[in-house]
mmCIF file of C-alpha atoms in Angstrom:
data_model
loop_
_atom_site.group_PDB
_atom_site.id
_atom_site.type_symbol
_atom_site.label_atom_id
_atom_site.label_comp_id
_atom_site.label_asym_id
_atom_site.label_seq_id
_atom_site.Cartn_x
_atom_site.Cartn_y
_atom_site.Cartn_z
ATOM 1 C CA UNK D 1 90.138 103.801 92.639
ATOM 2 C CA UNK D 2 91.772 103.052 95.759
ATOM 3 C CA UNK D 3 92.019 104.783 99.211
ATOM 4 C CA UNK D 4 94.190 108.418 98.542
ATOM 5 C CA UNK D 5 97.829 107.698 98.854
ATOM 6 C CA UNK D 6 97.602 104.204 98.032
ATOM 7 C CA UNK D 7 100.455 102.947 95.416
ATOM 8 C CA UNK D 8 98.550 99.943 93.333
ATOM 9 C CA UNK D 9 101.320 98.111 91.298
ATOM 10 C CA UNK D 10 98.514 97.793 88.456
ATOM 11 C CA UNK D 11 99.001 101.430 87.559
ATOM 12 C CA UNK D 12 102.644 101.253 86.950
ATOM 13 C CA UNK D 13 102.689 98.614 84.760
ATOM 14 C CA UNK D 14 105.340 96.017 86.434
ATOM 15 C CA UNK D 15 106.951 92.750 84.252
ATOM 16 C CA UNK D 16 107.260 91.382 88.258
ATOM 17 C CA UNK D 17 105.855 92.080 91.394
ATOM 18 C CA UNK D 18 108.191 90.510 94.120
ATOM 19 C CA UNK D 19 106.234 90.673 97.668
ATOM 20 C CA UNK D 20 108.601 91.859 100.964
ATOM 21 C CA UNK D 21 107.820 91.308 104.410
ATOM 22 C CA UNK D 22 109.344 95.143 104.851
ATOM 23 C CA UNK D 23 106.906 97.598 103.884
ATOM 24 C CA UNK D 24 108.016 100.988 101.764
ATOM 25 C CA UNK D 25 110.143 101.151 98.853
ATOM 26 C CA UNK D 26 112.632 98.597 99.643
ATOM 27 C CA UNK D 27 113.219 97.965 96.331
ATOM 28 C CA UNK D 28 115.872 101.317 96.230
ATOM 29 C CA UNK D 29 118.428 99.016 98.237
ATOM 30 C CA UNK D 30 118.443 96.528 95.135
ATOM 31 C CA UNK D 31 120.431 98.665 92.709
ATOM 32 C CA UNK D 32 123.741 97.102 92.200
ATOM 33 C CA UNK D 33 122.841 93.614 93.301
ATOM 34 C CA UNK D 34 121.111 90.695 91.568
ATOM 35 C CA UNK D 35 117.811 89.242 91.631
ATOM 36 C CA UNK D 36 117.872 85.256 91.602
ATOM 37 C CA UNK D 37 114.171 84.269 91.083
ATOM 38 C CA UNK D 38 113.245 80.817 91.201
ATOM 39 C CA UNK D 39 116.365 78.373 89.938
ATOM 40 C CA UNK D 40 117.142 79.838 86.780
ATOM 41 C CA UNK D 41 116.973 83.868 86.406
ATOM 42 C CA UNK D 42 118.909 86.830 87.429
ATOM 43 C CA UNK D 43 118.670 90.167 86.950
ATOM 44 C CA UNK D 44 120.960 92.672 87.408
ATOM 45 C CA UNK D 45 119.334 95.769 89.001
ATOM 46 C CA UNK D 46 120.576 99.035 87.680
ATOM 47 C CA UNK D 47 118.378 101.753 88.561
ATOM 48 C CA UNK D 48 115.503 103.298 90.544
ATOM 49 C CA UNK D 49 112.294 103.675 88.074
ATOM 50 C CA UNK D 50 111.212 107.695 87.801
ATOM 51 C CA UNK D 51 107.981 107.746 87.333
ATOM 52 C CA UNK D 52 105.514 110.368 84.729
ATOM 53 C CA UNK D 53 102.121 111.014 84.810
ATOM 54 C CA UNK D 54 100.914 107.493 83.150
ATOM 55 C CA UNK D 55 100.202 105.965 86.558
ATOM 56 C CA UNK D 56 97.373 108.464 87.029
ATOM 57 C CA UNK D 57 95.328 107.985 83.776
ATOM 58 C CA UNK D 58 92.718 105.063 83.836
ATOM 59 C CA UNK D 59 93.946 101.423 83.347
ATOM 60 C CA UNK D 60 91.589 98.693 83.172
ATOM 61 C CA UNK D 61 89.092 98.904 86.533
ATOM 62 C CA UNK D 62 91.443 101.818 87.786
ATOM 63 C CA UNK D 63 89.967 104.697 86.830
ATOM 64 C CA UNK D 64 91.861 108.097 87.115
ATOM 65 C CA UNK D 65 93.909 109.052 90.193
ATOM 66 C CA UNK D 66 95.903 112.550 89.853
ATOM 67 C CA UNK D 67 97.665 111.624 93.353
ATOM 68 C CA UNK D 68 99.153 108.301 91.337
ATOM 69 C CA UNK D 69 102.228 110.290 90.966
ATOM 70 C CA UNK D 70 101.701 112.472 93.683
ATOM 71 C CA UNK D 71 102.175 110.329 96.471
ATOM 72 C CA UNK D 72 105.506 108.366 95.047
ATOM 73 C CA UNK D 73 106.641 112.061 94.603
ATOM 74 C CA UNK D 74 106.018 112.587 98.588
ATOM 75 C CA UNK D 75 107.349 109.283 99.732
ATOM 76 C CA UNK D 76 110.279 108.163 97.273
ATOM 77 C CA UNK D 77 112.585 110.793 95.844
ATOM 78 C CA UNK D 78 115.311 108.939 94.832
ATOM 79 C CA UNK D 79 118.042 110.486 92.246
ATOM 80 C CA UNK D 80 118.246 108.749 89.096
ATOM 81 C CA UNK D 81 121.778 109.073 87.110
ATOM 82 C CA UNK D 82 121.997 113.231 86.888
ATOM 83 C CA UNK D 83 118.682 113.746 86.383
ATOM 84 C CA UNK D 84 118.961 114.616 90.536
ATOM 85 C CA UNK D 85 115.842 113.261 92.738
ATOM 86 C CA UNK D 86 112.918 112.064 90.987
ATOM 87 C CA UNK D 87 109.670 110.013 92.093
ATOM 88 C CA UNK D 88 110.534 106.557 91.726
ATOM 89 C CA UNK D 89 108.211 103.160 92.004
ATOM 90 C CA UNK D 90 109.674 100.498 91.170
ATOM 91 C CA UNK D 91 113.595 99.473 89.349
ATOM 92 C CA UNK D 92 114.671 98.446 86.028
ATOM 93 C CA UNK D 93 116.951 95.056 86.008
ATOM 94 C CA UNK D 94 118.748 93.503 83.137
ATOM 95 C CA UNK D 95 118.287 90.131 82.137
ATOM 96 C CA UNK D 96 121.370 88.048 83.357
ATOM 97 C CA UNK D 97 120.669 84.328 83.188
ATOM 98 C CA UNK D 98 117.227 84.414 81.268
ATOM 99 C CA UNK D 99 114.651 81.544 81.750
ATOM 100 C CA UNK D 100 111.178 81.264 83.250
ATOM 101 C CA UNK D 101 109.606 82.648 86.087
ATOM 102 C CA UNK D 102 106.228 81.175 87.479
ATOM 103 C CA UNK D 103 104.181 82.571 90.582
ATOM 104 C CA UNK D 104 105.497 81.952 94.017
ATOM 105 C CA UNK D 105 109.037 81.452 93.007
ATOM 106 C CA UNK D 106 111.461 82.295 95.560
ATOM 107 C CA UNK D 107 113.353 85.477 95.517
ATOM 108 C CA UNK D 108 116.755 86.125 96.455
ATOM 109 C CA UNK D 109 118.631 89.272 96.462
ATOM 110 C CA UNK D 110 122.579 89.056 96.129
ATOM 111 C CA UNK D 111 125.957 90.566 95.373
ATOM 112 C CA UNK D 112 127.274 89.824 92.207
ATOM 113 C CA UNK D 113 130.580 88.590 91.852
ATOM 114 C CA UNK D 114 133.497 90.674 91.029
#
């Protein structure tokens, strides 16, 4: 388990982790812009991710962590469609251009076109 209030990608199960030099949930600025990873893919991101209680049951050398959820709840509130604020980690993108993506591709976040 790792140090209280720590957020380990692991528990909520990403398809891609995309490392920032900016620390926090930077990923709530993405929705309504694209992703451009590597020469071929985009995704269109559409919303923050609200989070449940999965993050805090055991997965693989995790075991369980009951603050999992607590801590996104305390740092990143972000509303989600009507639903109002919820804790978020994370967004979910649609495919655009599909193709593959390999480790250490470059990421680049733009506007889509009109």
């Amino acid at each position: 388990m790792g140090p209280r209030g720590t957020v380990e990608a692991l528990r909520y199960r990403p398809n891609l982790v995309i490392g920032t030099e900016a620390e926090g949930f930077v990923e709530n600025d993405w929705v309504g812009r694209e992703l451009r990873i590597g020469d071929e893919v985009v995704l269109a991101v559409i919303v923050a991710s609200p989070r449940c209680a999965v993050p805090t049951l055991e997965h693989g050398s995790l075991g369980r962590d009951a603050d999992a959820l607590r801590t996104v709840a305390r740092h990143n509130r972000v509303p989600v469609f009507e639903m109002g604020p919820q804790p978020c980690a994370g967004v979910y993108a649609r495919v655009v251009r599909p193709g593959r993506v390999k480790k250490g591709d470059r990421v680049r976040l733009t506007t889509p076109a009109a």
